[in-house]
Coordinates of C-alpha atoms in Angstrom, one line a residue:
X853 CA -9.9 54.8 45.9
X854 CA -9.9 56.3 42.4
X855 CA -7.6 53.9 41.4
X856 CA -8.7 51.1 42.5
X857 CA -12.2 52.1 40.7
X858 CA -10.3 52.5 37.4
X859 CA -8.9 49.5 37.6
X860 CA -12.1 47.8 38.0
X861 CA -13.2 50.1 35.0
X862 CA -10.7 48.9 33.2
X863 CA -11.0 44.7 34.1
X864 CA -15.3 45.6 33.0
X865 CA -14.1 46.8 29.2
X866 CA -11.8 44.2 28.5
X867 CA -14.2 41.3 29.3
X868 CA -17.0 43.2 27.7
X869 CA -14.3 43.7 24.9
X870 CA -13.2 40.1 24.8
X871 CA -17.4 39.0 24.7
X872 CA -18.4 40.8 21.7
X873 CA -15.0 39.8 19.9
X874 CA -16.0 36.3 20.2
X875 CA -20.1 36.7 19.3
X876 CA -21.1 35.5 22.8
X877 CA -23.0 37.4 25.2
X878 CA -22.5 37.2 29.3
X879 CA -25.8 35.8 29.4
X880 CA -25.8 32.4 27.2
X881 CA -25.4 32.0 23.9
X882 CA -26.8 33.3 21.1
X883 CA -30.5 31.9 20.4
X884 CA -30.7 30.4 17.4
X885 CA -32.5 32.1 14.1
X886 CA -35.9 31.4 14.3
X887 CA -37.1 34.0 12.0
X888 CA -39.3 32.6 9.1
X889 CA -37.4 32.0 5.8
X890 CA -38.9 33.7 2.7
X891 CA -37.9 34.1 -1.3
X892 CA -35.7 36.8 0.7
X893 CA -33.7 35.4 2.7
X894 CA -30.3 34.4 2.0
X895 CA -28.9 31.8 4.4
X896 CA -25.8 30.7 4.8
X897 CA -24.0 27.0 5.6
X898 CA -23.8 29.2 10.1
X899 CA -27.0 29.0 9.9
X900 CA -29.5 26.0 10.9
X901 CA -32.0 27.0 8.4
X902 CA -30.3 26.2 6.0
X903 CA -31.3 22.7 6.2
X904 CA -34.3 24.4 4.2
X905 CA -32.0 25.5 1.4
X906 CA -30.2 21.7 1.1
X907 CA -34.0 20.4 1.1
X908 CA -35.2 22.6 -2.0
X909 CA -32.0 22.7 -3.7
X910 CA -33.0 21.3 -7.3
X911 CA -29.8 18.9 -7.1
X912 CA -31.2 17.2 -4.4
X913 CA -34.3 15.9 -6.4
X914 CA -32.2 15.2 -9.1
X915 CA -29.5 13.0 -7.1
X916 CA -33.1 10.6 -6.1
X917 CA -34.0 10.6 -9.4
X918 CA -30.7 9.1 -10.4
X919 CA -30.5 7.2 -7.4
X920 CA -33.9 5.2 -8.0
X921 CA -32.3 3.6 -11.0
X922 CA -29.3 2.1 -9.3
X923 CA -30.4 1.6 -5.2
X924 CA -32.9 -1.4 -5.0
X925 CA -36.7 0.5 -4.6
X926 CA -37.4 -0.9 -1.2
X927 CA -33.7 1.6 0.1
X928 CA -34.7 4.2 -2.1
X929 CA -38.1 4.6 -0.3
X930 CA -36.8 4.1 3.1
X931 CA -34.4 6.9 2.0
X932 CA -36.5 9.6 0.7
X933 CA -39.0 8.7 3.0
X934 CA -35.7 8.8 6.0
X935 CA -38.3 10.9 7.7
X936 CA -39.4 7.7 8.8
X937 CA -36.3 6.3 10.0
X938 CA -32.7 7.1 10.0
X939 CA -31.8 5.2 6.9
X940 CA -28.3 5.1 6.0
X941 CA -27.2 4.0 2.1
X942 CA -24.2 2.2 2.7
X943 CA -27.0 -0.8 4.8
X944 CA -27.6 -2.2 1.1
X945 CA -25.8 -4.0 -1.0
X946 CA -24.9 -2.4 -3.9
X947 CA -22.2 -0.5 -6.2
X948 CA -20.6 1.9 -4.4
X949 CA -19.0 2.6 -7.4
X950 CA -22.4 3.5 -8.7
X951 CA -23.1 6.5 -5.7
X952 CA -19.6 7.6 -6.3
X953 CA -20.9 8.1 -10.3
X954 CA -23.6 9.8 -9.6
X955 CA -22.8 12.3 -6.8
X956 CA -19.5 13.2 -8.2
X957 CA -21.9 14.9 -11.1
X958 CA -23.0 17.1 -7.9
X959 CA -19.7 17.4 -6.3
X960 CA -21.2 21.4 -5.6
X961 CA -24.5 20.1 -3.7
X962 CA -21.8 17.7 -1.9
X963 CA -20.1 20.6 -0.9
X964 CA -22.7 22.7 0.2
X965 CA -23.5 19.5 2.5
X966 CA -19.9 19.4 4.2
X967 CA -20.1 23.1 4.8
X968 CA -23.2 22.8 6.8
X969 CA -22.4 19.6 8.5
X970 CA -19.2 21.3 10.0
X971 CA -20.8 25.0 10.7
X972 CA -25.0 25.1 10.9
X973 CA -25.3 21.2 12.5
X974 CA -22.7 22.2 15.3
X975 CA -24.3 25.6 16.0
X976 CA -27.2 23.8 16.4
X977 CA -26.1 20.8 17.8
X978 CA -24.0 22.0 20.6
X979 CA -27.0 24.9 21.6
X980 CA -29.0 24.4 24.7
X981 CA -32.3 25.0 23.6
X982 CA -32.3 23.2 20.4
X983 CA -35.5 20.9 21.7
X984 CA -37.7 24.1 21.5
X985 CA -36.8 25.3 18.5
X986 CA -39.4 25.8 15.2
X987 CA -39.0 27.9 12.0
X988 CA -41.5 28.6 9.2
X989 CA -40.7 27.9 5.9
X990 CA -42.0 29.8 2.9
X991 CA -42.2 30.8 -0.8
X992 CA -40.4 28.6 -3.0
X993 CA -38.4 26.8 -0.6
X994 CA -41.5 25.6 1.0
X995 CA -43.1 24.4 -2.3
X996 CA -39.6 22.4 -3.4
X997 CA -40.1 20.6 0.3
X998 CA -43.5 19.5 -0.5
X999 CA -43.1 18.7 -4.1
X1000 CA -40.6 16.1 -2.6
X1001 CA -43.2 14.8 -0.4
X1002 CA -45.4 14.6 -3.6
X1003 CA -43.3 11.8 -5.2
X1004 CA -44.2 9.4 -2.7
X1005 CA -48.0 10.4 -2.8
X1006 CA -49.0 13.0 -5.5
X1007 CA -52.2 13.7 -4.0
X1008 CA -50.9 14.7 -0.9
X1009 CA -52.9 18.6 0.4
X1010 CA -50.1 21.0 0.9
X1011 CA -50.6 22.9 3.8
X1012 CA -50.8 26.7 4.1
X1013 CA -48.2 26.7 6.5
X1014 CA -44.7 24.5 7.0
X1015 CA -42.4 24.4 9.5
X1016 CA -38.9 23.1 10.8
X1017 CA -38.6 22.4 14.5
X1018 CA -36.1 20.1 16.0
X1019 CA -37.2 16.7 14.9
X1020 CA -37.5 18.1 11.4
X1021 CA -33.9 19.2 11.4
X1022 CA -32.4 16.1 13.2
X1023 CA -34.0 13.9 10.8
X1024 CA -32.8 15.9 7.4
X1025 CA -29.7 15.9 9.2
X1026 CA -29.2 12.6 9.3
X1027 CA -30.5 12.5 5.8
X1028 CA -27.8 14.8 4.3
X1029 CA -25.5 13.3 6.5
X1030 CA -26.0 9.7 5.5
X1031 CA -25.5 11.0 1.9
X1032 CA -22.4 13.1 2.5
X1033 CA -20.5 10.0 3.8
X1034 CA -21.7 8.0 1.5
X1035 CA -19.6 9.9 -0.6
X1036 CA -17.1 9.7 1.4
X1037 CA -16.9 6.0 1.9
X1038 CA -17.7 5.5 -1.8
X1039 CA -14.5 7.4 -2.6
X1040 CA -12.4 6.1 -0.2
X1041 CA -13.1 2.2 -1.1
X1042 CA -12.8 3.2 -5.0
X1043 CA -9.2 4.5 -4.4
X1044 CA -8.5 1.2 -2.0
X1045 CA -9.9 -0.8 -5.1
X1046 CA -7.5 1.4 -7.6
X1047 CA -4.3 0.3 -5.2
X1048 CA -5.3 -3.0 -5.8
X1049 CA -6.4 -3.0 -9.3
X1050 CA -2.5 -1.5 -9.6
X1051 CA -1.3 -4.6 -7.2
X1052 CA -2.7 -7.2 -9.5
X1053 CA -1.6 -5.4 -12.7
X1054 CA 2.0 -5.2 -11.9
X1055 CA 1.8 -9.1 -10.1
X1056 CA 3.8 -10.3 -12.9
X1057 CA 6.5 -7.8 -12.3
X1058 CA 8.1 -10.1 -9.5
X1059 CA 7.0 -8.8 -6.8
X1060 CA 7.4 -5.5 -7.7
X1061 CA 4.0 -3.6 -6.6
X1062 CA 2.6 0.2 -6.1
X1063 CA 2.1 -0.4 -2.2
X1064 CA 5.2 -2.2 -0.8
X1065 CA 7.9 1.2 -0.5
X1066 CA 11.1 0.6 -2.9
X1067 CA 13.5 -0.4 -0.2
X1068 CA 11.5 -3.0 0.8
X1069 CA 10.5 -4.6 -2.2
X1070 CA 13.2 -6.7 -3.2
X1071 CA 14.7 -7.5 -0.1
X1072 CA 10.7 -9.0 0.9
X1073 CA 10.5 -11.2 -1.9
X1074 CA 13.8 -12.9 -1.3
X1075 CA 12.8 -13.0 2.7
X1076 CA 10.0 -15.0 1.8
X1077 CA 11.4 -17.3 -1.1
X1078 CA 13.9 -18.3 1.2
X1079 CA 11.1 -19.3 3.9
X1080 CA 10.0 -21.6 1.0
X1081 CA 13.1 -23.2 -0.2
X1082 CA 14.4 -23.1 3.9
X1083 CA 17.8 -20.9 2.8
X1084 CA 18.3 -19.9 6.4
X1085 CA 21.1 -17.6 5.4
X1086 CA 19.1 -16.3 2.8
X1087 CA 16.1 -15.2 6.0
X1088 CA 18.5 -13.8 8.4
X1089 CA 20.1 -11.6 5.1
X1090 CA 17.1 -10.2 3.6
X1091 CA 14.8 -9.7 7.2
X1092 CA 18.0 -8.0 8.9
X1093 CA 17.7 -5.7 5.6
X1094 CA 14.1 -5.1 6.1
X1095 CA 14.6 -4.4 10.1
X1096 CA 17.2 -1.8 9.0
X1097 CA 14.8 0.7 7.4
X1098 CA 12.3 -0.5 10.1
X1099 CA 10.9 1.9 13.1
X1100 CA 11.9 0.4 15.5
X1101 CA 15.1 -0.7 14.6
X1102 CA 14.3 -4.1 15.6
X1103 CA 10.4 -4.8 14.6
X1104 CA 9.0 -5.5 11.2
X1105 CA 5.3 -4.1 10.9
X1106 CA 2.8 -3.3 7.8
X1107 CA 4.4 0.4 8.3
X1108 CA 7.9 -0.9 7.2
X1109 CA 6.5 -2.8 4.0
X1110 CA 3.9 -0.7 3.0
X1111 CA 3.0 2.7 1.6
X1112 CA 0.5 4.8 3.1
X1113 CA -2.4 5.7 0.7
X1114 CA -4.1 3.0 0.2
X1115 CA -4.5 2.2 4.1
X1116 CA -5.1 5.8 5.0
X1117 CA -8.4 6.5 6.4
X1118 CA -9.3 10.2 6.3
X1119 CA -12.0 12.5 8.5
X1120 CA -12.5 10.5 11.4
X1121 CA -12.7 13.2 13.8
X1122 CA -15.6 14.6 11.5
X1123 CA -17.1 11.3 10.9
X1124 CA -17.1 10.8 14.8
X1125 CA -18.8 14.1 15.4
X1126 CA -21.5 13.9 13.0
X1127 CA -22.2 9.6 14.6
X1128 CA -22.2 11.2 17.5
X1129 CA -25.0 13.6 16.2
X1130 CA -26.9 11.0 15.1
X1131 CA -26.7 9.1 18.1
X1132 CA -27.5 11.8 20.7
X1133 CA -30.1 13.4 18.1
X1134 CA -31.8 10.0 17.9
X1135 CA -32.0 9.6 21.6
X1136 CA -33.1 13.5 22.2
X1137 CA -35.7 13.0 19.4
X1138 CA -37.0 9.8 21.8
X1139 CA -37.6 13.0 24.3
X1140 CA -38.9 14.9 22.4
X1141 CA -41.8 12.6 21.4
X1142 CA -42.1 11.8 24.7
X1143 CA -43.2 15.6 25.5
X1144 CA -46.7 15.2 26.1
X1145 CA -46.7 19.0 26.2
X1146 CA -45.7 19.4 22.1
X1147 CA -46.9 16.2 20.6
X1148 CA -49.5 14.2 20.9
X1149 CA -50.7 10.0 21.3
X1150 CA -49.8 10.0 18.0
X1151 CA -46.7 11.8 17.8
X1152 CA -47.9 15.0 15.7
X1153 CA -47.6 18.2 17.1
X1154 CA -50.3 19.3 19.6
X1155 CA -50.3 23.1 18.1
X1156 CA -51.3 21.9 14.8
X1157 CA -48.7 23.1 13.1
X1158 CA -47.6 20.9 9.8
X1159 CA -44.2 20.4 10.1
X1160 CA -41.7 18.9 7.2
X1161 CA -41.7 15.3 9.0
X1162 CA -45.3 15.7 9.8
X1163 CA -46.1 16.2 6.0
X1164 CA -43.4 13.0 4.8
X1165 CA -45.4 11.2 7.3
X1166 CA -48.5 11.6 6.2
X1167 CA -47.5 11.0 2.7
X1168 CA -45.9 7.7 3.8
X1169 CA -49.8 7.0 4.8
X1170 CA -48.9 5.7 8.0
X1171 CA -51.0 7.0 11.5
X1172 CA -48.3 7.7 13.7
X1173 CA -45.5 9.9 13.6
X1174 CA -42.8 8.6 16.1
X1175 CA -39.1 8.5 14.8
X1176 CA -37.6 7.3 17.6
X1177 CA -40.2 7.2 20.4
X1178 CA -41.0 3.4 19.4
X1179 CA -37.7 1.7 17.7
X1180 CA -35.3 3.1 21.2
X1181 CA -37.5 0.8 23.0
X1182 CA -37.3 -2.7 21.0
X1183 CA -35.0 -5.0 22.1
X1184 CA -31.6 -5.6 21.2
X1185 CA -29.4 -9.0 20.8
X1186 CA -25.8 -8.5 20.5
X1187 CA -25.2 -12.4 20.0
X1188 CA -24.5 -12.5 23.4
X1189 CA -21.9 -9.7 23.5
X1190 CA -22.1 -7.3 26.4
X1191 CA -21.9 -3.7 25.8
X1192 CA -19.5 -2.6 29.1
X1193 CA -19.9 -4.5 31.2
X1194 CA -24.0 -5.3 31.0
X1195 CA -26.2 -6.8 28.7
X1196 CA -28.3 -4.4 26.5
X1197 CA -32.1 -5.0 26.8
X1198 CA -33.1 -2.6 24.3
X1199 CA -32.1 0.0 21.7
X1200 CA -32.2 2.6 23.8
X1201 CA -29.4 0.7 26.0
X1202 CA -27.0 0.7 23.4
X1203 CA -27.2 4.4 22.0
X1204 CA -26.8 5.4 25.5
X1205 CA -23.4 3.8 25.7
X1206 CA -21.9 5.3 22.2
X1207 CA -23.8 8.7 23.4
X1208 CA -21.6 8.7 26.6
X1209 CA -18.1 7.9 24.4
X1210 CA -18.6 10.0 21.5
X1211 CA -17.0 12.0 19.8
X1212 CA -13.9 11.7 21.9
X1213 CA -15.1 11.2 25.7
X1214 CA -14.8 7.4 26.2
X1215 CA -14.3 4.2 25.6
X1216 CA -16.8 1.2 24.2
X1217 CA -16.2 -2.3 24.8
X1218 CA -17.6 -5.4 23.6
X1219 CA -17.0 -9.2 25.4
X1220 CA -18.4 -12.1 24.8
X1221 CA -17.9 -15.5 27.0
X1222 CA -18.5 -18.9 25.2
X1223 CA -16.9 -22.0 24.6
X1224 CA -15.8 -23.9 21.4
X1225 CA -14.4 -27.3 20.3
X1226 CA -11.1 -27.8 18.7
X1227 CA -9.8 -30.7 17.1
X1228 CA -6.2 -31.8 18.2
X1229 CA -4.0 -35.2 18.3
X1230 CA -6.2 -36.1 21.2
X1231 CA -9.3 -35.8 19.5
X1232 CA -11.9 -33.5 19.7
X1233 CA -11.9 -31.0 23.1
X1234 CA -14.0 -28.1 24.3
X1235 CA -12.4 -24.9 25.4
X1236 CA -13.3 -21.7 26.7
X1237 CA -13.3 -18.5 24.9
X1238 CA -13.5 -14.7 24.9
X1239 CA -14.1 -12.3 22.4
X1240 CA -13.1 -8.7 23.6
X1241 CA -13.4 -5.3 21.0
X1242 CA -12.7 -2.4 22.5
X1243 CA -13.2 1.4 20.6
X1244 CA -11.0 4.0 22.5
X1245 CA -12.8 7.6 21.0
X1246 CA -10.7 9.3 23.2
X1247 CA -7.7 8.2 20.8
X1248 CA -9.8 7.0 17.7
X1249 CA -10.8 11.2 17.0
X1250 CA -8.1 12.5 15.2
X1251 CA -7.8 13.8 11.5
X1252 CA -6.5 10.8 10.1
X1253 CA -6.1 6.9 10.9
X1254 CA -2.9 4.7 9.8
X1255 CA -4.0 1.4 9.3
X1256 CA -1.0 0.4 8.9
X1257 CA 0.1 1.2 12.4
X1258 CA -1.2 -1.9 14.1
X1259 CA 0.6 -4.7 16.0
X1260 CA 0.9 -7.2 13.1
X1261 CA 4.5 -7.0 13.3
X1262 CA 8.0 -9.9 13.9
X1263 CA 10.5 -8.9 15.7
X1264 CA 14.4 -9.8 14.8
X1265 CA 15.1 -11.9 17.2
X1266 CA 12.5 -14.4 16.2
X1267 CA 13.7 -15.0 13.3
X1268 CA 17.2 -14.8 14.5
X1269 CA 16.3 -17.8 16.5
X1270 CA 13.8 -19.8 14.8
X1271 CA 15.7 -19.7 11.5
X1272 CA 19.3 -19.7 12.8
X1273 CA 19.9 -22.9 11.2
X1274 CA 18.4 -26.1 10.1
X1275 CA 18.0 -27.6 13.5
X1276 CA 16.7 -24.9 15.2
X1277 CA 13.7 -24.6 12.0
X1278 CA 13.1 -28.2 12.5
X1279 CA 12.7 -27.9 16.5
X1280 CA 10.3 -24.9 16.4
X1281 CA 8.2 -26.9 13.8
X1282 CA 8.3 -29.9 16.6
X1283 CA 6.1 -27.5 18.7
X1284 CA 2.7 -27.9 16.0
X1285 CA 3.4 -31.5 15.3
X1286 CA 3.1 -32.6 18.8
X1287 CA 6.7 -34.2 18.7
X1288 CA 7.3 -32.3 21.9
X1289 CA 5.8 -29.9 24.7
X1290 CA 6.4 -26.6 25.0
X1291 CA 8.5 -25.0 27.3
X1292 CA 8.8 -21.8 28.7
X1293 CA 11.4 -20.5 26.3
X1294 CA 9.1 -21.3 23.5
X1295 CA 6.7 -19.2 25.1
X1296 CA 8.8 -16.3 25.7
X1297 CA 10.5 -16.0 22.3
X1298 CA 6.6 -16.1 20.7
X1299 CA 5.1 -13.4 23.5
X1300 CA 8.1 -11.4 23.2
X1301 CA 8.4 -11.1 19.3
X1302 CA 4.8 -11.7 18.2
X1303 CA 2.9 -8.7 19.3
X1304 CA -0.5 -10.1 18.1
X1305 CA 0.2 -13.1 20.5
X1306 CA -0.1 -14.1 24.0
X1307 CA 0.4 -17.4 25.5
X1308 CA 0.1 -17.3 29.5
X1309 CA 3.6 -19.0 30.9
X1310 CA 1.5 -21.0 33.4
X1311 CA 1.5 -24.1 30.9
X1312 CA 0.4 -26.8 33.9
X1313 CA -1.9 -24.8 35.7
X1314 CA -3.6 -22.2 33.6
X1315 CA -3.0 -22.5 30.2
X1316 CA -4.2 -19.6 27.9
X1317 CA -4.0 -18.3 24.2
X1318 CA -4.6 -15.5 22.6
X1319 CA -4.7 -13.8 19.3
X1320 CA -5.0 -9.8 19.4
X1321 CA -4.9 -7.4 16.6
X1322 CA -5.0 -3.9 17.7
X1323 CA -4.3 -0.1 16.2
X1324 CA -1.9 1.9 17.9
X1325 CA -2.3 5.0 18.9
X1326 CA 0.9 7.0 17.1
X1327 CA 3.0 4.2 17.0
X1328 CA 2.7 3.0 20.8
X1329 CA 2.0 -0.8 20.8
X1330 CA 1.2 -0.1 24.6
X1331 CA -1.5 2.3 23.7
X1332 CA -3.9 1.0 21.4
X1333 CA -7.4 2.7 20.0
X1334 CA -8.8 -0.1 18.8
X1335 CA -8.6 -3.7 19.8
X1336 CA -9.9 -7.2 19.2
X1337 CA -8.6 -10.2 20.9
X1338 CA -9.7 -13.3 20.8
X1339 CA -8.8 -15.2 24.1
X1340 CA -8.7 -19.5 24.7
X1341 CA -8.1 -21.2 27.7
X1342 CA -6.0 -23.8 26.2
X1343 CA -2.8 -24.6 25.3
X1344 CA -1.5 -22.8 22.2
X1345 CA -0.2 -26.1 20.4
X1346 CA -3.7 -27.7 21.1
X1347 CA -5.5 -24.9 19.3
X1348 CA -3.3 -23.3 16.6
X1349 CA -2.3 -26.7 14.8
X1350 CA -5.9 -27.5 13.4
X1351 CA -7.0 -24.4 12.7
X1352 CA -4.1 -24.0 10.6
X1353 CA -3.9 -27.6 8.9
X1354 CA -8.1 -26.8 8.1
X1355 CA -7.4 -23.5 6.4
X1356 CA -3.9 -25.3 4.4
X1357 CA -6.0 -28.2 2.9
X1358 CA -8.6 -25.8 2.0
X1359 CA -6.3 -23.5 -0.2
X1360 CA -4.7 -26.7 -1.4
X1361 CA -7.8 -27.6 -2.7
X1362 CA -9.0 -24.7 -4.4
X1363 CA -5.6 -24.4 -5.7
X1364 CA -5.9 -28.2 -7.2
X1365 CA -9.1 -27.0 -8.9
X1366 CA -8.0 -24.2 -10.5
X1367 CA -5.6 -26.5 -12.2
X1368 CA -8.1 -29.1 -13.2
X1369 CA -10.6 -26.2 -14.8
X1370 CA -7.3 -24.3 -16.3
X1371 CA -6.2 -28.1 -18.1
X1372 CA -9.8 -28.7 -19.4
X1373 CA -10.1 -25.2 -21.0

């Protein structure tokens, strides 16, 4: 009996043991600070309060100031008046060269941002009660906050008290947020723009250029001259060179040929968590507004208390104080898409959807049925089409994304057969000229060696095309993450042939006139 009450003892200590090793309790987890922030307090990036310290951090002013003078007023408003709407900078059209100038000045304030986004907004974020919560805010921090709300309306009263409760941090979450991957994306598309500036420089270096990897460079060039000048020995040389450095042995793709910087997209799984912040926060704000018990008609809070969105609000001079309670229930038009299956009536509709897949739970998907005409040898024809996108978060949240690994890709034997010899170049062609019908063979060798084509083999009966580009999840062209197909119910000699012709004469034509303006010069 003693025994077997020691051993009990024993199994008691370690859980206790294993609890206060990890911060938890065996009752829930630890409530949030809600203890009032003063001129004393030091928070750190853990902690949800220090959304306060972000708000009155002097470099936060000074990044609107400098933004005023390059975003157009009317985005500049709706940002630093985001309380009123979740506002994100990259909407506009403007230099993102410009944000990547200015906030690389407060790379420091940038970091402080990242910090919080991946600690204080996930502690909070992922906490039960984080609908209920409120904070005051005082001293200096508190008179920062409201001198902000001062530059839209000077004469604004500052209130004795101010507080931070759950719609206050949601909203200057998705403020800071919005910023931070500004950054991001600003910085990503400037080194893009770099590889290319370094493409065009080095264009009249053959075809020598910074993203196509050194064994491939030479040995492309001569693939494709020969394509041009039809030296069928020439293709079967340089592609069977290409294939050989190729993974898989046998398929060409954009990984083969290119390097991997410039199409290297970084922080997904952290840009996926923080959408999905937005998203859920958005919805949950919706609820919160709807709480008849802590807000009112109007949206303020029923207590009284002035809160840091109340106070924006009120300088904004606008009555109401609904975020979210009003915009989730305006309707939506996808353009006839349907979200899933069903079509969207209203905002609300849609943010439900992405709420359900994010970060990485499941999978969005977007179709659209409508029909076309095509112009072909027999004249002018309407077809049915589809129009399918599909997000996989499941696969899409990792640390990094290869563009690169997609399903753009030939495979040997295509060009082993197409460009074999003369007659065999000129018989393939004989498919888009309409000097014969394609037969299943044709369809095979294009299905089985085109990856971003499928032609059903039911030519008579049920004749289908379809174009698909897709990214592969780590390599798989069975497993994709993302995915848009376009699908036709017609045959693929019918539609490919004008489409093709329409886009050649136009290039012709601008070509032509860069000629004529280049001889009048």
């Amino acid at each position: 009996m003693l025994k077997r009450f020691t051993f009990v003892g024993m199994l008691v200590f370690i859980v206790l043991g294993i609890a206060l090793l990890t911060s938890c309790t065996l009752f829930g987890p630890e409530p949030l600070p809600n203890q009032p922030v003063n001129d004393s307090t030091k928070l750190e990036p853990n902690d949800p309060r220090y959304v306060a310290d972000l708000l009155a951090d002097d470099e936060l002013e000074s990044i609107l100031d400098e933004l005023q003078q390059v975003v157009p007023s009317s985005t500049f408003q709706a940002f630093t008046k985001s309380l009123n709407g979740f506002k994100l900078l990259e909407d506009e059209e403007f230099d993102p060269s410009e944000i990547l100038n200015i906030l690389e000045k407060h790379k420091t304030y940038i970091e402080k941002i990242e910090k919080f986004l991946d600690e204080g907004a996930r502690r909070f974020y992922t906490h039960p009660d984080r609908q209920k919560y409120i904070v005051e805010i005082q001293g200096e921090r508190k008179d920062k906050i409201v001198a902000l709300a001062k530059k839209i309306k000077p004469e604004i009263t500052e209130p004795d008290k101010l507080y931070m409760d759950f719609r206050d941090f949601s909203v200057a979450y998705n403020a800071l947020s919005s910023l931070y991957h500004s950054y991001q994306s600003a910085l990503q598309a400037e080194e893009l723009v770099e590889a290319w500036r370094n493409v065009m420089r080095s264009s009249q270096n053959q075809f020598k250029s910074p993203i196509i990897i050194d064994e491939a460079e030479n040995n492309l060039y001569y693939f494709l001259m020969g394509i041009l000048i039809e030296d069928f020995d020439g293709i079967k040389e340089h592609f069977g060179k290409l294939t050989a450095i190729a993974n898989p042995k046998d398929l060409l793709n954009m990984a083969d040929i290119f390097v991997e910087e410039p199409f290297k997209i970084t922080r997904v799984n952290k840009t996926l968590d923080a959408l999905k912040w937005s998203v859920m926060s958005f919805l949950e704000i919706g609820d919160f507004e709807n709480n008849t018990s802590i807000v009112d008609d109007k949206g303020f809070r029923k207590d009284g208390k002035e809160t840091i969105v109340t106070l924006f609000v009120k300088a904004a001079g606008s009555e109401k104080c609904f975020i979210a309670k009003e915009a989730l229930n305006q309707p939506v038009d996808l353009g006839g898409f349907k979200l899933n299956g069903n079509v969207p009536q209203k905002v609300k509709d849609v943010l439900v959807e992405f709420n359900k897949a994010l970060p990485n739970a499941g999978v969005i998907e977007f179709t659209n049925d409508a029909t076309t005409t095509f112009e072909n040898s027999k004249g002018k024809s309407e077809y049915s089409y589809k129009v399918i996108v599909t997000l996989d978060f499941r696969k899409l949240y990792k640390d990094s994304i290869d563009l690169r690994d997609n399903n753009i890709g030939i495979r040997k034997a295509f060009v082993d057969t197409v460009f074999k010899d003369k007659q065999s170049y000129e018989n393939f062609k004989k498919l888009f000229t309409g000097e014969r019908e394609p037969t299943i063979d044709d369809v095979r060798l294009i299905v089985n060696n085109l990856p971003f084509i499928y032609i059903s083999e039911d030519l008579a009966n049920n004749p289908e095309f379809a174009l698909k580009f897709q990214l592969n999840n780590n390599g798989n062209l069975n497993d994709p993450m993302i995915k848009i197909e376009l699908r036709v119910k017609a045959m693929f000699t019918e539609v490919i042939p004008s489409a093709f012709k329409r886009e050649i004469t136009r290039y012709m034509i601008r070509e032509k006139l860069k000629e004529l303006i280049e001889q009048k010069k």
